[in-house]
mmCIF file of C-alpha atoms in Angstrom:
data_model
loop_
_atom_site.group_PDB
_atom_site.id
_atom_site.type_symbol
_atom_site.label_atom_id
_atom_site.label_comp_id
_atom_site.label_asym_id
_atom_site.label_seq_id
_atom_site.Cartn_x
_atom_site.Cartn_y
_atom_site.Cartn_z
ATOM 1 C CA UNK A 1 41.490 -76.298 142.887
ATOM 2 C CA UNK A 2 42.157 -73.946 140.768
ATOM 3 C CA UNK A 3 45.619 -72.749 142.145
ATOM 4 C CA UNK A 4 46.632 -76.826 141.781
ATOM 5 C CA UNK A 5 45.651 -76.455 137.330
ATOM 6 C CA UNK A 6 48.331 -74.017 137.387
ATOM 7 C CA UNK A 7 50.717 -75.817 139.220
ATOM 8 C CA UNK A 8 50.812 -77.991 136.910
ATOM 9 C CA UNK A 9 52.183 -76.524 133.960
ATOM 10 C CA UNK A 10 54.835 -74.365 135.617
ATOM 11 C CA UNK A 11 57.938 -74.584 133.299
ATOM 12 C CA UNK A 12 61.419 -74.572 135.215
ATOM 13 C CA UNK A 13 64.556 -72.739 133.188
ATOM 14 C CA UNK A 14 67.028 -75.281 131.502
ATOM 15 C CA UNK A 15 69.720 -74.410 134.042
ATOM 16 C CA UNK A 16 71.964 -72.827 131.453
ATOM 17 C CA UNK A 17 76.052 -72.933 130.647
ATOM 18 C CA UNK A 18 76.128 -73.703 134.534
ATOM 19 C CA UNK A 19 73.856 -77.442 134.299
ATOM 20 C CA UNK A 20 76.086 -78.082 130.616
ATOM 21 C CA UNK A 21 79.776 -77.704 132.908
ATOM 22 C CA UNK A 22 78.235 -79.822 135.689
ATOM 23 C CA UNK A 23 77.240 -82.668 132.720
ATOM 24 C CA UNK A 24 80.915 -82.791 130.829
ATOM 25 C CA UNK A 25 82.399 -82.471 134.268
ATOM 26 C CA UNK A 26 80.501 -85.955 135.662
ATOM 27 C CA UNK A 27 81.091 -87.760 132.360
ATOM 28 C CA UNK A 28 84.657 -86.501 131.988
ATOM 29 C CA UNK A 29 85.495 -87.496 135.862
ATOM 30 C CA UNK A 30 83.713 -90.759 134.998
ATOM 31 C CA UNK A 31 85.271 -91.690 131.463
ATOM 32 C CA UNK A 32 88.728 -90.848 133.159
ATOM 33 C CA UNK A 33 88.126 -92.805 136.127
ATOM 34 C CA UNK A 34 87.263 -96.171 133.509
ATOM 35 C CA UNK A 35 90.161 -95.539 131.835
ATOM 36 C CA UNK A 36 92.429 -95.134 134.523
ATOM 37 C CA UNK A 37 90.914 -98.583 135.868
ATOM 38 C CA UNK A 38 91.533 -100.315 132.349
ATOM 39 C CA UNK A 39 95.409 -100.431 132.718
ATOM 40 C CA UNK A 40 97.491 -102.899 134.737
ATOM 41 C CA UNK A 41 101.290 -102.692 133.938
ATOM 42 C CA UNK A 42 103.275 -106.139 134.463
ATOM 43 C CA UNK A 43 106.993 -105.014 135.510
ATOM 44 C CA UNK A 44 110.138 -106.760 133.974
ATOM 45 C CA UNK A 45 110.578 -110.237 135.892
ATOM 46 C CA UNK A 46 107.256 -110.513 136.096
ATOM 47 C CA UNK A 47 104.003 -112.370 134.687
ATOM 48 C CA UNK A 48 100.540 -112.048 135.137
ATOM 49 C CA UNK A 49 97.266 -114.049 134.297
ATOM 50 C CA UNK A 50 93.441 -112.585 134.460
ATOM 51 C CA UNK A 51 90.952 -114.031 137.106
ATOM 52 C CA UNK A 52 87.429 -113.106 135.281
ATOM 53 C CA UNK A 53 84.861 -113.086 137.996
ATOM 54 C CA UNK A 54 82.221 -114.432 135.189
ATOM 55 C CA UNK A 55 84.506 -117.682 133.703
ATOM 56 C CA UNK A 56 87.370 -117.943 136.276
ATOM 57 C CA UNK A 57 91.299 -117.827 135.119
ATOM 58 C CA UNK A 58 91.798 -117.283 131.662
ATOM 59 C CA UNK A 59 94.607 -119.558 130.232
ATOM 60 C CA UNK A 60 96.246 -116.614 128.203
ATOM 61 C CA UNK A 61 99.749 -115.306 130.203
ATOM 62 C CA UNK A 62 100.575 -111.513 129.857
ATOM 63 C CA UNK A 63 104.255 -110.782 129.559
ATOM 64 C CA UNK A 64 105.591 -107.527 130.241
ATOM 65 C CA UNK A 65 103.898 -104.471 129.633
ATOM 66 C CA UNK A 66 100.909 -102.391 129.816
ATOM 67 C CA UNK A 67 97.824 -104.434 128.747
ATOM 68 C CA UNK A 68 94.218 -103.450 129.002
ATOM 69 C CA UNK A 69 91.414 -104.895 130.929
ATOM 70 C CA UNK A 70 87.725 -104.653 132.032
ATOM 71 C CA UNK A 71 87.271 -102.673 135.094
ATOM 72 C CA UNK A 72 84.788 -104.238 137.865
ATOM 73 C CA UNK A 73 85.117 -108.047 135.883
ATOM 74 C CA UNK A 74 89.047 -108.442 135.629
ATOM 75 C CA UNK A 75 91.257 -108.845 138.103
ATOM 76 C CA UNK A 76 95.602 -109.379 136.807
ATOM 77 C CA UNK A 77 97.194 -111.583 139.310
ATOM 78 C CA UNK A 78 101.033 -110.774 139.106
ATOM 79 C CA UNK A 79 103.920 -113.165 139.504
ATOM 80 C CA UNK A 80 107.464 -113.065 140.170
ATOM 81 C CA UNK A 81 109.426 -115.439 137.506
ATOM 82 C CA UNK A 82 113.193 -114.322 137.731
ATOM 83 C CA UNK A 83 115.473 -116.556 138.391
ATOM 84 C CA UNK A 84 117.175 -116.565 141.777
ATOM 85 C CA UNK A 85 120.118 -118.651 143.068
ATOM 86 C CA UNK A 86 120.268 -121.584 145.475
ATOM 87 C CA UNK A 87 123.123 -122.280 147.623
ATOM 88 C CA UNK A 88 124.194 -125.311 148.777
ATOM 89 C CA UNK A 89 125.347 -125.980 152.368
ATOM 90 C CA UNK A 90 128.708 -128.562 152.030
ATOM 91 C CA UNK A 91 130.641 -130.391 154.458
ATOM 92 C CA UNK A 92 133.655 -129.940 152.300
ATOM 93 C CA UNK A 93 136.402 -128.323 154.000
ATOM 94 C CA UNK A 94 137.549 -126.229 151.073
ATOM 95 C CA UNK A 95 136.274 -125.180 147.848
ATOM 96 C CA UNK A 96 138.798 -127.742 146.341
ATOM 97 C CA UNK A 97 137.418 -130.806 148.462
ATOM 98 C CA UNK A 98 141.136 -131.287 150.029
ATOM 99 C CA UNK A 99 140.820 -131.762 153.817
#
């Protein structure tokens, strides 16, 4: 019983420079990883809205860019607005309309 008393108060070393790296290392990797997660770039041509998985599709539209967002709770959903052309299929039988 006596053995277990001093068990008890057995005092373990800080862990030194060693335990400080490992702790600005994790929050480092972490902070970087949040901020790397924040950013969503919307190309020329392009559009995007926010789905928010807490109140749905926000009504704001994002032009262009680099914009900011909240990692885990936004999602950008990116669409294509350029212009394209439509051609016509014509029975004409020349570009003047003379047969």
């Amino acid at each position: 019983m006596n053995n277990l008393n001093s068990l008890r108060n057995v005092k373990l070393p800080a862990g030194g420079p060693a335990n400080a790296l490992l702790k600005v290392a994790v929050l480092g990797g972490l902070s970087l990883y949040g901020a790397m997660n924040s950013l969503y770039n919307v190309e020329g041509g392009h559009r995007a809205i926010i789905f928010n998985r807490i109140v749905g599709v926000k009504e704001k539209v994002y032009p262009e860019g680099t914009h900011l967002m909240i990692p885990w709770f936004d999602r950008p959903i990116i669409y294509d607005v350029r212009a394209r052309p439509h051609l016509v299929d014509s029975t004409s039988g020349s570009r003047d309309l003379q047969m």
